[in-house]
Amino acid sequence: MSELSSIFAWIDSQSDRMIGLVRDWAAVNSYSYNLSGLEQVSGLLRSEWSRLGTVEEIPLGTEEIVDASGRVIPAPLGCALRIRKRPDAPHQVFLCIHMDTVYPQDGPFQQVTRIGANTLRGPGVCDAKGGLAVMLIAVEAMERSKWARDIGWEVLINPDEEIGSPGSSPLFEEAAKRNHVGLLFEPALPDGSMVAERGGSGNYAAVIRGRSAHAGRDFHNGRNAIVAAAQMSLKLSQLTSGGITVNVGKIDGGGPANVVPDLAICRFNVRAKAPLEQKTIQAGIEQVAGEIKRIEGISVGLHGGFHRPPKPLDQPTRQLQQQVEGCGKQLGIATSWRYSGGVSDGNQLAAAGLPNIDSLGPRGGNIHSPEEFLLLDSLTERAKLALMMLMKIARGEEPSFCATD
């Protein structure tokens, strides 16, 4: 048996272990703001990665958020995990996926269940506890091979990706400077398609203040902040055009029906397919805020912005895609690519200058919903694909843009 066949056989032997790890990790609620849950998952991850190197725990500090009373307050974030091996090797690879999920600890979707022979349903099983398992086994497999000595790797597992990586963004910028290529383990689509390019995303909160008054005796002295927020919502929605979308997700404010409300908070998300559209929508948002401010007695404080710039399909990314396709062909895995309006940490890495493929995780679907599922046979499949990529880079077969002297 060749060494490669032997390593593939070892990956196959890890199937039950990978399924068990995903179940254990997904059974712990790791909502982005659930610090105790994140710490519990972090401990489980540290116990696995400590076999491969020294695990560094990096506190991320706080994120500024707008609370329901319109105040900007600090929200504590969890800790990222970083493991580095052979930083002086000629070929350097950055690997990453997040530990946090979108499901609050008081939400109804908390249980992991097996559905048939090949499907696991549960919070984060695909996005991205499955990706964590794929990344772990791929790196373990590489470390068992003769090519390991020629490749240095840096793994980052962050706890804040689902909220835009506000604390871990500087870590990505640093990693982009010392690595040649990035491999990220966001989920593939159910049919195995991966993401070729991504749009950009921004989150905003508009704090709208008016003037309270008795809704009967002094109605005309009041200035209704909720009505102003509704007007702003309509104007924002009208900015949706072409590759730009605006989604007003929540309006906070108000109280008794007989009081003119003096505070409303309009929270909205924007998406832009290209950098020029990002500039267009930013200008549009500022224009809308200015129009609402001109209503007598109304003020608007705008908070937030684009946390993920668009990730275009450039030539370095095309070269990486071709390499993935070649690896897939050797493994008998059909590869295809799609545009996604969803964002990932790959957006920030690309903006920082590091070419990357960011959907090397397992196949699955219905992410961010109570029907999220993972196709179990894709765990070993994607671990082999990632291993093939690592081996090619270790052997000096990386694309020309990351070749070293």
XYZ file of N, CA and C in Angstrom, residues 200-201 204 244 272-283 306-310:
63
model
N -20.370 41.287 -0.059
C -19.990 41.883 1.213
C -21.208 42.105 2.087
N -20.978 42.372 3.375
C -22.087 42.501 4.316
C -21.771 43.551 5.367
N -25.999 47.539 10.660
C -26.175 48.912 11.123
C -27.270 48.970 12.183
N -27.354 44.892 -4.673
C -27.504 45.473 -3.341
C -28.828 45.027 -2.734
N -23.756 43.741 -0.557
C -23.304 44.323 -1.817
C -22.437 43.302 -2.534
N -22.674 43.134 -3.814
C -21.967 42.102 -4.567
C -20.564 42.528 -4.967
N -20.347 43.828 -5.149
C -19.059 44.319 -5.643
C -18.626 45.536 -4.833
N -17.313 45.839 -4.817
C -16.823 46.994 -4.052
C -17.506 48.307 -4.420
N -17.791 48.527 -5.706
C -18.455 49.763 -6.099
C -19.857 49.842 -5.508
N -20.552 48.708 -5.454
C -21.886 48.686 -4.859
C -21.812 48.954 -3.359
N -20.730 48.510 -2.725
C -20.556 48.801 -1.297
C -20.497 50.314 -1.076
N -19.745 51.015 -1.899
C -19.663 52.472 -1.775
C -21.019 53.113 -2.052
N -21.733 52.563 -3.032
C -23.045 53.110 -3.381
C -24.028 52.984 -2.233
N -24.078 51.810 -1.599
C -25.047 51.610 -0.536
C -24.667 52.393 0.710
N -23.387 52.540 0.976
C -22.979 53.347 2.128
C -23.433 54.794 1.963
N -23.257 55.315 0.743
C -23.715 56.681 0.474
C -25.228 56.782 0.578
N -19.834 48.217 7.220
C -19.472 46.967 6.557
C -18.399 46.255 7.368
N -18.702 45.052 7.789
C -17.713 44.251 8.504
C -17.071 43.206 7.598
N -17.653 42.975 6.416
C -17.085 42.040 5.448
C -17.104 42.698 4.067
N -15.975 43.033 3.497
C -15.978 43.558 2.133
C -16.269 42.444 1.138
N -16.744 42.765 -0.055
C -16.965 41.722 -1.064
C -15.681 40.950 -1.363
